[in-house]
């Protein structure tokens, strides 16, 4: 059985270490929020890949006092597509993810996203 989330907080983000991150896929996307479901697979993520800026973003407050709650992995191609959709237009929108009826702000853990596993990007879920 794979974990549904890799739970984490701004005070527990390590500077190194490899973890198994659960993979998610989009069930729908309305231009701002993706409804995500677990795939039942995991990918490895090495916290040593985080730059100092990445680490500061993961451990600090984002946006409107949101802090990191969990880490998941999503398909890289899908993420690029939805990030383009939310950043285009006259007013860029926040990319959200809904998991089990809970809304999160979603952002890649690495400011220069790199793929892990077959073609996944590890993202933080913030509330």
mmCIF file of N, CA and C in Angstrom:
data_model
loop_
_atom_site.group_PDB
_atom_site.id
_atom_site.type_symbol
_atom_site.label_atom_id
_atom_site.label_comp_id
_atom_site.label_asym_id
_atom_site.label_seq_id
_atom_site.Cartn_x
_atom_site.Cartn_y
_atom_site.Cartn_z
ATOM 1 N N UNK A 1 0.849 -1.187 0.000
ATOM 2 C CA UNK A 1 0.000 0.000 0.000
ATOM 3 C C UNK A 1 0.882 1.234 0.000
ATOM 4 N N UNK A 2 0.614 2.140 -0.927
ATOM 5 C CA UNK A 2 1.387 3.366 -1.034
ATOM 6 C C UNK A 2 0.735 4.469 -0.206
ATOM 7 N N UNK A 3 1.529 5.391 0.333
ATOM 8 C CA UNK A 3 0.938 6.492 1.094
ATOM 9 C C UNK A 3 0.138 7.404 0.168
ATOM 10 N N UNK A 4 -0.911 8.010 0.699
ATOM 11 C CA UNK A 4 -1.713 8.925 -0.088
ATOM 12 C C UNK A 4 -0.961 10.240 -0.275
ATOM 13 N N UNK A 5 -0.312 10.712 0.753
ATOM 14 C CA UNK A 5 0.497 11.930 0.741
ATOM 15 C C UNK A 5 1.838 11.621 1.373
ATOM 16 N N UNK A 6 2.816 12.419 1.048
ATOM 17 C CA UNK A 6 4.012 12.463 1.881
ATOM 18 C C UNK A 6 3.828 13.726 2.699
ATOM 19 N N UNK A 7 3.382 13.565 3.938
ATOM 20 C CA UNK A 7 3.106 14.702 4.828
ATOM 21 C C UNK A 7 4.405 15.360 5.241
ATOM 22 N N UNK A 8 4.363 16.686 5.281
ATOM 23 C CA UNK A 8 5.547 17.459 5.644
ATOM 24 C C UNK A 8 5.070 18.823 6.127
ATOM 25 N N UNK A 9 5.916 19.500 6.873
ATOM 26 C CA UNK A 9 5.593 20.865 7.300
ATOM 27 C C UNK A 9 6.809 21.744 7.076
ATOM 28 N N UNK A 10 6.631 23.035 7.239
ATOM 29 C CA UNK A 10 7.738 23.958 7.005
ATOM 30 C C UNK A 10 8.896 23.723 7.970
ATOM 31 N N UNK A 11 8.622 23.087 9.097
ATOM 32 C CA UNK A 11 9.695 22.823 10.068
ATOM 33 C C UNK A 11 10.316 21.438 9.911
ATOM 34 N N UNK A 12 9.750 20.608 9.029
ATOM 35 C CA UNK A 12 10.282 19.247 8.883
ATOM 36 C C UNK A 12 10.868 18.961 7.502
ATOM 37 N N UNK A 13 11.046 19.990 6.673
ATOM 38 C CA UNK A 13 11.646 19.789 5.349
ATOM 39 C C UNK A 13 13.140 19.523 5.545
ATOM 40 N N UNK A 14 13.616 18.330 5.193
ATOM 41 C CA UNK A 14 15.041 18.043 5.379
ATOM 42 C C UNK A 14 15.886 18.652 4.255
ATOM 43 N N UNK A 15 17.172 18.822 4.514
ATOM 44 C CA UNK A 15 18.086 19.346 3.482
ATOM 45 C C UNK A 15 18.634 18.222 2.611
ATOM 46 N N UNK A 16 18.504 16.986 3.037
ATOM 47 C CA UNK A 16 18.999 15.850 2.257
ATOM 48 C C UNK A 16 18.171 14.623 2.616
ATOM 49 N N UNK A 17 18.286 13.621 1.778
ATOM 50 C CA UNK A 17 17.569 12.369 2.006
ATOM 51 C C UNK A 17 16.643 12.064 0.851
ATOM 52 N N UNK A 18 16.500 10.790 0.547
ATOM 53 C CA UNK A 18 15.643 10.338 -0.544
ATOM 54 C C UNK A 18 14.378 9.742 0.055
ATOM 55 N N UNK A 19 13.230 10.145 -0.508
ATOM 56 C CA UNK A 19 11.941 9.642 -0.033
ATOM 57 C C UNK A 19 11.130 9.122 -1.215
ATOM 58 N N UNK A 20 10.128 8.309 -0.927
ATOM 59 C CA UNK A 20 9.156 7.866 -1.915
ATOM 60 C C UNK A 20 7.991 8.850 -1.895
ATOM 61 N N UNK A 21 7.701 9.439 -3.043
ATOM 62 C CA UNK A 21 6.624 10.419 -3.167
ATOM 63 C C UNK A 21 5.494 9.800 -3.981
ATOM 64 N N UNK A 22 4.265 9.839 -3.468
ATOM 65 C CA UNK A 22 3.136 9.273 -4.205
ATOM 66 C C UNK A 22 2.826 10.058 -5.479
ATOM 67 N N UNK A 23 2.477 9.333 -6.540
ATOM 68 C CA UNK A 23 2.124 9.940 -7.823
ATOM 69 C C UNK A 23 0.615 10.164 -7.892
ATOM 70 N N UNK A 24 0.241 11.289 -8.503
ATOM 71 C CA UNK A 24 -1.164 11.659 -8.675
ATOM 72 C C UNK A 24 -1.434 11.951 -10.140
ATOM 73 N N UNK A 25 -2.697 11.802 -10.515
ATOM 74 C CA UNK A 25 -3.123 12.166 -11.857
ATOM 75 C C UNK A 25 -4.375 13.026 -11.764
ATOM 76 N N UNK A 26 -4.552 13.867 -12.763
ATOM 77 C CA UNK A 26 -5.700 14.772 -12.794
ATOM 78 C C UNK A 26 -6.942 14.051 -13.290
ATOM 79 N N UNK A 27 -8.018 14.239 -12.564
ATOM 80 C CA UNK A 27 -9.320 13.733 -12.993
ATOM 81 C C UNK A 27 -10.057 14.808 -13.774
ATOM 82 N N UNK A 28 -9.782 16.085 -13.439
ATOM 83 C CA UNK A 28 -10.374 17.210 -14.154
ATOM 84 C C UNK A 28 -9.545 18.456 -13.869
ATOM 85 N N UNK A 29 -9.747 19.492 -14.702
ATOM 86 C CA UNK A 29 -9.075 20.775 -14.517
ATOM 87 C C UNK A 29 -9.984 21.856 -15.085
ATOM 88 N N UNK A 30 -10.325 22.850 -14.258
ATOM 89 C CA UNK A 30 -11.262 23.885 -14.689
ATOM 90 C C UNK A 30 -10.584 25.203 -15.065
ATOM 91 N N UNK A 31 -9.297 25.179 -15.308
ATOM 92 C CA UNK A 31 -8.563 26.390 -15.646
ATOM 93 C C UNK A 31 -7.869 27.012 -14.466
ATOM 94 N N UNK A 32 -8.201 26.562 -13.264
ATOM 95 C CA UNK A 32 -7.578 27.073 -12.045
ATOM 96 C C UNK A 32 -7.243 25.953 -11.064
ATOM 97 N N UNK A 33 -8.138 24.999 -10.929
ATOM 98 C CA UNK A 33 -7.964 23.928 -9.955
ATOM 99 C C UNK A 33 -8.066 22.568 -10.628
ATOM 100 N N UNK A 34 -7.120 21.696 -10.273
ATOM 101 C CA UNK A 34 -7.132 20.318 -10.759
ATOM 102 C C UNK A 34 -7.635 19.412 -9.636
ATOM 103 N N UNK A 35 -8.546 18.530 -9.964
ATOM 104 C CA UNK A 35 -8.977 17.500 -9.022
ATOM 105 C C UNK A 35 -8.040 16.323 -9.243
ATOM 106 N N UNK A 36 -7.297 15.960 -8.207
ATOM 107 C CA UNK A 36 -6.263 14.928 -8.321
ATOM 108 C C UNK A 36 -6.633 13.671 -7.563
ATOM 109 N N UNK A 37 -6.190 12.543 -8.112
ATOM 110 C CA UNK A 37 -6.400 11.234 -7.495
ATOM 111 C C UNK A 37 -5.068 10.496 -7.456
ATOM 112 N N UNK A 38 -4.818 9.705 -6.397
ATOM 113 C CA UNK A 38 -3.570 8.929 -6.352
ATOM 114 C C UNK A 38 -3.563 7.844 -7.416
ATOM 115 N N UNK A 39 -2.371 7.599 -7.983
ATOM 116 C CA UNK A 39 -2.219 6.555 -9.000
ATOM 117 C C UNK A 39 -1.860 5.205 -8.386
ATOM 118 N N UNK A 40 -1.359 5.218 -7.146
ATOM 119 C CA UNK A 40 -0.940 3.969 -6.524
ATOM 120 C C UNK A 40 0.516 3.632 -6.804
ATOM 121 N N UNK A 41 1.282 4.604 -7.297
ATOM 122 C CA UNK A 41 2.705 4.415 -7.545
ATOM 123 C C UNK A 41 3.486 5.520 -6.843
ATOM 124 N N UNK A 42 4.782 5.329 -6.748
ATOM 125 C CA UNK A 42 5.646 6.338 -6.123
ATOM 126 C C UNK A 42 6.872 6.575 -6.999
ATOM 127 N N UNK A 43 7.512 7.729 -6.782
ATOM 128 C CA UNK A 43 8.799 8.052 -7.395
ATOM 129 C C UNK A 43 9.735 8.503 -6.279
ATOM 130 N N UNK A 44 11.026 8.390 -6.526
ATOM 131 C CA UNK A 44 12.014 8.839 -5.554
ATOM 132 C C UNK A 44 12.276 10.329 -5.729
ATOM 133 N N UNK A 45 12.418 11.024 -4.606
ATOM 134 C CA UNK A 45 12.771 12.439 -4.610
ATOM 135 C C UNK A 45 13.896 12.653 -3.614
ATOM 136 N N UNK A 46 14.949 13.312 -4.058
ATOM 137 C CA UNK A 46 16.106 13.585 -3.212
ATOM 138 C C UNK A 46 16.070 15.047 -2.781
ATOM 139 N N UNK A 47 15.913 15.281 -1.488
ATOM 140 C CA UNK A 47 15.867 16.646 -0.969
ATOM 141 C C UNK A 47 17.159 17.409 -1.248
ATOM 142 N N UNK A 48 18.258 16.705 -1.490
ATOM 143 C CA UNK A 48 19.521 17.371 -1.816
ATOM 144 C C UNK A 48 19.423 18.113 -3.147
ATOM 145 N N UNK A 49 18.392 17.831 -3.951
ATOM 146 C CA UNK A 49 18.210 18.532 -5.230
ATOM 147 C C UNK A 49 17.681 19.950 -5.033
ATOM 148 N N UNK A 50 17.216 20.272 -3.828
ATOM 149 C CA UNK A 50 16.697 21.611 -3.566
ATOM 150 C C UNK A 50 17.841 22.614 -3.435
ATOM 151 N N UNK A 51 17.724 23.729 -4.148
ATOM 152 C CA UNK A 51 18.696 24.812 -3.978
ATOM 153 C C UNK A 51 18.346 25.560 -2.687
ATOM 154 N N UNK A 52 19.188 26.483 -2.297
ATOM 155 C CA UNK A 52 18.880 27.293 -1.105
ATOM 156 C C UNK A 52 17.568 28.045 -1.300
ATOM 157 N N UNK A 53 17.330 28.561 -2.517
ATOM 158 C CA UNK A 53 16.082 29.263 -2.797
ATOM 159 C C UNK A 53 14.894 28.299 -2.702
ATOM 160 N N UNK A 54 15.028 27.092 -3.259
ATOM 161 C CA UNK A 54 13.959 26.087 -3.172
ATOM 162 C C UNK A 54 13.641 25.771 -1.717
ATOM 163 N N UNK A 55 14.691 25.584 -0.929
ATOM 164 C CA UNK A 55 14.516 25.250 0.490
ATOM 165 C C UNK A 55 13.812 26.397 1.216
ATOM 166 N N UNK A 56 14.205 27.631 0.914
ATOM 167 C CA UNK A 56 13.578 28.796 1.550
ATOM 168 C C UNK A 56 12.096 28.885 1.180
ATOM 169 N N UNK A 57 11.768 28.617 -0.083
ATOM 170 C CA UNK A 57 10.364 28.636 -0.495
ATOM 171 C C UNK A 57 9.563 27.528 0.178
ATOM 172 N N UNK A 58 10.165 26.358 0.316
ATOM 173 C CA UNK A 58 9.465 25.223 0.931
ATOM 174 C C UNK A 58 9.246 25.421 2.424
ATOM 175 N N UNK A 59 10.147 26.110 3.083
ATOM 176 C CA UNK A 59 10.047 26.255 4.537
ATOM 177 C C UNK A 59 9.427 27.578 4.965
ATOM 178 N N UNK A 60 9.214 28.494 4.025
ATOM 179 C CA UNK A 60 8.624 29.791 4.351
ATOM 180 C C UNK A 60 7.142 29.815 4.055
ATOM 181 N N UNK A 61 6.569 31.007 4.163
ATOM 182 C CA UNK A 61 5.168 31.200 3.827
ATOM 183 C C UNK A 61 5.074 31.575 2.365
ATOM 184 N N UNK A 62 4.081 31.029 1.684
ATOM 185 C CA UNK A 62 3.848 31.339 0.267
ATOM 186 C C UNK A 62 2.537 32.106 0.171
ATOM 187 N N UNK A 63 2.531 33.085 -0.686
ATOM 188 C CA UNK A 63 1.278 33.791 -0.951
ATOM 189 C C UNK A 63 0.645 34.354 0.298
ATOM 190 N N UNK A 64 -0.538 33.911 0.584
ATOM 191 C CA UNK A 64 -1.332 34.436 1.689
ATOM 192 C C UNK A 64 -1.139 33.597 2.952
ATOM 193 N N UNK A 65 0.096 33.531 3.415
ATOM 194 C CA UNK A 65 0.451 32.793 4.634
ATOM 195 C C UNK A 65 0.224 31.293 4.518
ATOM 196 N N UNK A 66 0.334 30.746 3.298
ATOM 197 C CA UNK A 66 0.206 29.313 3.098
ATOM 198 C C UNK A 66 1.531 28.654 3.427
ATOM 199 N N UNK A 67 1.473 27.520 4.095
ATOM 200 C CA UNK A 67 2.678 26.747 4.385
ATOM 201 C C UNK A 67 2.528 25.352 3.811
ATOM 202 N N UNK A 68 3.645 24.714 3.562
ATOM 203 C CA UNK A 68 3.639 23.390 2.944
ATOM 204 C C UNK A 68 2.972 22.371 3.862
ATOM 205 N N UNK A 69 2.154 21.512 3.255
ATOM 206 C CA UNK A 69 1.428 20.482 3.995
ATOM 207 C C UNK A 69 1.806 19.072 3.553
ATOM 208 N N UNK A 70 2.158 18.941 2.272
ATOM 209 C CA UNK A 70 2.429 17.614 1.722
ATOM 210 C C UNK A 70 3.204 17.755 0.417
ATOM 211 N N UNK A 71 3.756 16.616 -0.032
ATOM 212 C CA UNK A 71 4.464 16.543 -1.301
ATOM 213 C C UNK A 71 3.854 15.395 -2.099
ATOM 214 N N UNK A 72 3.610 15.666 -3.381
ATOM 215 C CA UNK A 72 3.139 14.636 -4.302
ATOM 216 C C UNK A 72 3.907 14.793 -5.615
ATOM 217 N N UNK A 73 3.738 13.853 -6.519
ATOM 218 C CA UNK A 73 4.336 13.944 -7.850
ATOM 219 C C UNK A 73 3.220 13.913 -8.884
ATOM 220 N N UNK A 74 3.370 14.761 -9.914
ATOM 221 C CA UNK A 74 2.397 14.816 -11.001
ATOM 222 C C UNK A 74 3.136 14.703 -12.328
ATOM 223 N N UNK A 75 2.416 14.334 -13.377
ATOM 224 C CA UNK A 75 3.001 14.199 -14.707
ATOM 225 C C UNK A 75 3.586 15.539 -15.151
ATOM 226 N N UNK A 76 4.819 15.526 -15.622
ATOM 227 C CA UNK A 76 5.521 16.752 -16.000
ATOM 228 C C UNK A 76 4.843 17.465 -17.164
ATOM 229 N N UNK A 77 4.447 16.727 -18.186
ATOM 230 C CA UNK A 77 3.811 17.354 -19.348
ATOM 231 C C UNK A 77 2.486 18.005 -18.959
ATOM 232 N N UNK A 78 1.707 17.323 -18.148
ATOM 233 C CA UNK A 78 0.444 17.875 -17.671
ATOM 234 C C UNK A 78 0.699 19.147 -16.862
ATOM 235 N N UNK A 79 1.696 19.129 -15.988
ATOM 236 C CA UNK A 79 1.989 20.289 -15.148
ATOM 237 C C UNK A 79 2.368 21.502 -15.993
ATOM 238 N N UNK A 80 3.198 21.304 -17.002
ATOM 239 C CA UNK A 80 3.573 22.416 -17.888
ATOM 240 C C UNK A 80 2.329 22.997 -18.543
ATOM 241 N N UNK A 81 1.455 22.121 -19.015
ATOM 242 C CA UNK A 81 0.231 22.562 -19.693
ATOM 243 C C UNK A 81 -0.659 23.394 -18.762
ATOM 244 N N UNK A 82 -0.884 22.918 -17.546
ATOM 245 C CA UNK A 82 -1.781 23.659 -16.646
ATOM 246 C C UNK A 82 -1.109 24.914 -16.096
ATOM 247 N N UNK A 83 0.199 24.899 -15.921
ATOM 248 C CA UNK A 83 0.880 26.115 -15.476
ATOM 249 C C UNK A 83 0.809 27.183 -16.571
ATOM 250 N N UNK A 84 0.910 26.775 -17.822
ATOM 251 C CA UNK A 84 0.729 27.720 -18.933
ATOM 252 C C UNK A 84 -0.684 28.280 -18.925
ATOM 253 N N UNK A 85 -1.665 27.423 -18.688
ATOM 254 C CA UNK A 85 -3.065 27.860 -18.684
ATOM 255 C C UNK A 85 -3.338 28.854 -17.557
ATOM 256 N N UNK A 86 -2.766 28.636 -16.394
ATOM 257 C CA UNK A 86 -3.035 29.536 -15.274
ATOM 258 C C UNK A 86 -2.229 30.829 -15.352
ATOM 259 N N UNK A 87 -1.105 30.802 -16.056
ATOM 260 C CA UNK A 87 -0.286 32.018 -16.124
ATOM 261 C C UNK A 87 -0.596 32.873 -17.340
ATOM 262 N N UNK A 88 -1.387 32.356 -18.286
ATOM 263 C CA UNK A 88 -1.743 33.148 -19.464
ATOM 264 C C UNK A 88 -2.957 34.014 -19.151
ATOM 265 N N UNK A 89 -3.159 34.984 -19.985
ATOM 266 C CA UNK A 89 -4.298 35.875 -19.793
ATOM 267 C C UNK A 89 -3.892 37.142 -19.077
ATOM 268 N N UNK A 90 -4.815 38.072 -18.960
ATOM 269 C CA UNK A 90 -4.499 39.372 -18.360
ATOM 270 C C UNK A 90 -4.183 39.301 -16.865
ATOM 271 N N UNK A 91 -4.785 38.346 -16.171
ATOM 272 C CA UNK A 91 -4.538 38.203 -14.736
ATOM 273 C C UNK A 91 -4.121 36.761 -14.457
ATOM 274 N N UNK A 92 -2.836 36.523 -14.138
ATOM 275 C CA UNK A 92 -2.417 35.152 -13.815
ATOM 276 C C UNK A 92 -3.177 34.630 -12.592
ATOM 277 N N UNK A 93 -3.477 33.340 -12.628
ATOM 278 C CA UNK A 93 -4.213 32.707 -11.533
ATOM 279 C C UNK A 93 -3.294 31.764 -10.766
ATOM 280 N N UNK A 94 -3.669 31.491 -9.544
ATOM 281 C CA UNK A 94 -2.961 30.536 -8.707
ATOM 282 C C UNK A 94 -3.345 29.130 -9.152
ATOM 283 N N UNK A 95 -2.353 28.247 -9.261
ATOM 284 C CA UNK A 95 -2.632 26.856 -9.610
ATOM 285 C C UNK A 95 -3.030 26.108 -8.349
ATOM 286 N N UNK A 96 -4.215 25.561 -8.366
ATOM 287 C CA UNK A 96 -4.718 24.840 -7.210
ATOM 288 C C UNK A 96 -4.895 23.366 -7.502
ATOM 289 N N UNK A 97 -4.918 22.605 -6.429
ATOM 290 C CA UNK A 97 -5.173 21.171 -6.506
ATOM 291 C C UNK A 97 -6.192 20.816 -5.441
ATOM 292 N N UNK A 98 -7.164 20.033 -5.819
ATOM 293 C CA UNK A 98 -8.151 19.545 -4.872
ATOM 294 C C UNK A 98 -7.932 18.049 -4.684
ATOM 295 N N UNK A 99 -7.703 17.677 -3.443
ATOM 296 C CA UNK A 99 -7.486 16.274 -3.097
ATOM 297 C C UNK A 99 -8.425 15.939 -1.945
ATOM 298 N N UNK A 100 -9.276 14.960 -2.151
ATOM 299 C CA UNK A 100 -10.262 14.562 -1.130
ATOM 300 C C UNK A 100 -11.050 15.763 -0.618
ATOM 301 N N UNK A 101 -11.526 16.596 -1.537
ATOM 302 C CA UNK A 101 -12.359 17.766 -1.245
ATOM 303 C C UNK A 101 -11.643 18.859 -0.451
ATOM 304 N N UNK A 102 -10.315 18.834 -0.422
ATOM 305 C CA UNK A 102 -9.538 19.887 0.248
ATOM 306 C C UNK A 102 -8.726 20.599 -0.825
ATOM 307 N N UNK A 103 -8.779 21.944 -0.814
ATOM 308 C CA UNK A 103 -8.079 22.750 -1.809
ATOM 309 C C UNK A 103 -6.693 23.137 -1.306
ATOM 310 N N UNK A 104 -5.689 23.021 -2.195
ATOM 311 C CA UNK A 104 -4.301 23.394 -1.908
ATOM 312 C C UNK A 104 -3.774 24.277 -3.026
ATOM 313 N N UNK A 105 -2.862 25.178 -2.695
ATOM 314 C CA UNK A 105 -2.039 25.868 -3.673
ATOM 315 C C UNK A 105 -0.950 24.874 -4.032
ATOM 316 N N UNK A 106 -0.634 24.733 -5.330
ATOM 317 C CA UNK A 106 0.337 23.733 -5.761
ATOM 318 C C UNK A 106 1.488 24.427 -6.493
ATOM 319 N N UNK A 107 2.736 24.051 -6.151
ATOM 320 C CA UNK A 107 3.914 24.614 -6.818
ATOM 321 C C UNK A 107 5.036 23.582 -6.820
ATOM 322 N N UNK A 108 5.826 23.556 -7.900
ATOM 323 C CA UNK A 108 6.965 22.624 -7.939
ATOM 324 C C UNK A 108 7.925 22.873 -6.776
ATOM 325 N N UNK A 109 8.489 21.808 -6.268
ATOM 326 C CA UNK A 109 9.456 21.926 -5.177
ATOM 327 C C UNK A 109 10.749 22.585 -5.641
ATOM 328 N N UNK A 110 11.131 22.327 -6.890
ATOM 329 C CA UNK A 110 12.346 22.909 -7.451
ATOM 330 C C UNK A 110 11.948 24.094 -8.335
ATOM 331 N N UNK A 111 12.593 25.263 -8.150
ATOM 332 C CA UNK A 111 12.258 26.428 -8.968
ATOM 333 C C UNK A 111 12.580 26.185 -10.439
ATOM 334 N N UNK A 112 13.540 25.334 -10.702
ATOM 335 C CA UNK A 112 13.800 24.853 -12.059
ATOM 336 C C UNK A 112 13.388 23.380 -12.033
ATOM 337 N N UNK A 113 12.094 23.116 -12.319
ATOM 338 C CA UNK A 113 11.592 21.749 -12.175
ATOM 339 C C UNK A 113 12.376 20.742 -13.005
ATOM 340 N N UNK A 114 12.675 19.633 -12.378
ATOM 341 C CA UNK A 114 13.315 18.527 -13.077
ATOM 342 C C UNK A 114 12.451 17.297 -12.871
ATOM 343 N N UNK A 115 12.516 16.395 -13.834
ATOM 344 C CA UNK A 115 11.678 15.210 -13.751
ATOM 345 C C UNK A 115 12.338 14.133 -12.907
ATOM 346 N N UNK A 116 11.493 13.354 -12.261
ATOM 347 C CA UNK A 116 11.923 12.184 -11.506
ATOM 348 C C UNK A 116 11.089 11.016 -11.990
ATOM 349 N N UNK A 117 11.567 9.815 -11.773
ATOM 350 C CA UNK A 117 10.820 8.648 -12.240
ATOM 351 C C UNK A 117 10.689 8.688 -13.748
ATOM 352 N N UNK A 118 9.581 8.223 -14.253
ATOM 353 C CA UNK A 118 9.373 8.185 -15.698
ATOM 354 C C UNK A 118 9.235 9.582 -16.289
ATOM 355 N N UNK A 119 8.415 10.421 -15.719
ATOM 356 C CA UNK A 119 8.220 11.786 -16.219
ATOM 357 C C UNK A 119 7.370 12.575 -15.230
ATOM 358 N N UNK A 120 7.812 12.626 -13.990
ATOM 359 C CA UNK A 120 7.062 13.293 -12.939
ATOM 360 C C UNK A 120 7.835 14.479 -12.385
ATOM 361 N N UNK A 121 7.073 15.454 -11.859
ATOM 362 C CA UNK A 121 7.644 16.590 -11.150
ATOM 363 C C UNK A 121 7.070 16.554 -9.745
ATOM 364 N N UNK A 122 7.920 16.733 -8.758
ATOM 365 C CA UNK A 122 7.487 16.751 -7.369
ATOM 366 C C UNK A 122 7.004 18.159 -7.032
ATOM 367 N N UNK A 123 5.797 18.232 -6.493
ATOM 368 C CA UNK A 123 5.186 19.514 -6.141
ATOM 369 C C UNK A 123 4.824 19.534 -4.661
ATOM 370 N N UNK A 124 4.835 20.742 -4.117
ATOM 371 C CA UNK A 124 4.365 20.932 -2.748
ATOM 372 C C UNK A 124 2.913 21.348 -2.764
ATOM 373 N N UNK A 125 2.187 20.891 -1.776
ATOM 374 C CA UNK A 125 0.786 21.306 -1.575
ATOM 375 C C UNK A 125 0.779 22.210 -0.348
ATOM 376 N N UNK A 126 0.256 23.417 -0.525
ATOM 377 C CA UNK A 126 0.270 24.448 0.517
ATOM 378 C C UNK A 126 -1.144 24.826 0.923
ATOM 379 N N UNK A 127 -1.326 25.070 2.236
ATOM 380 C CA UNK A 127 -2.613 25.554 2.778
ATOM 381 C C UNK A 127 -2.316 26.582 3.830
#
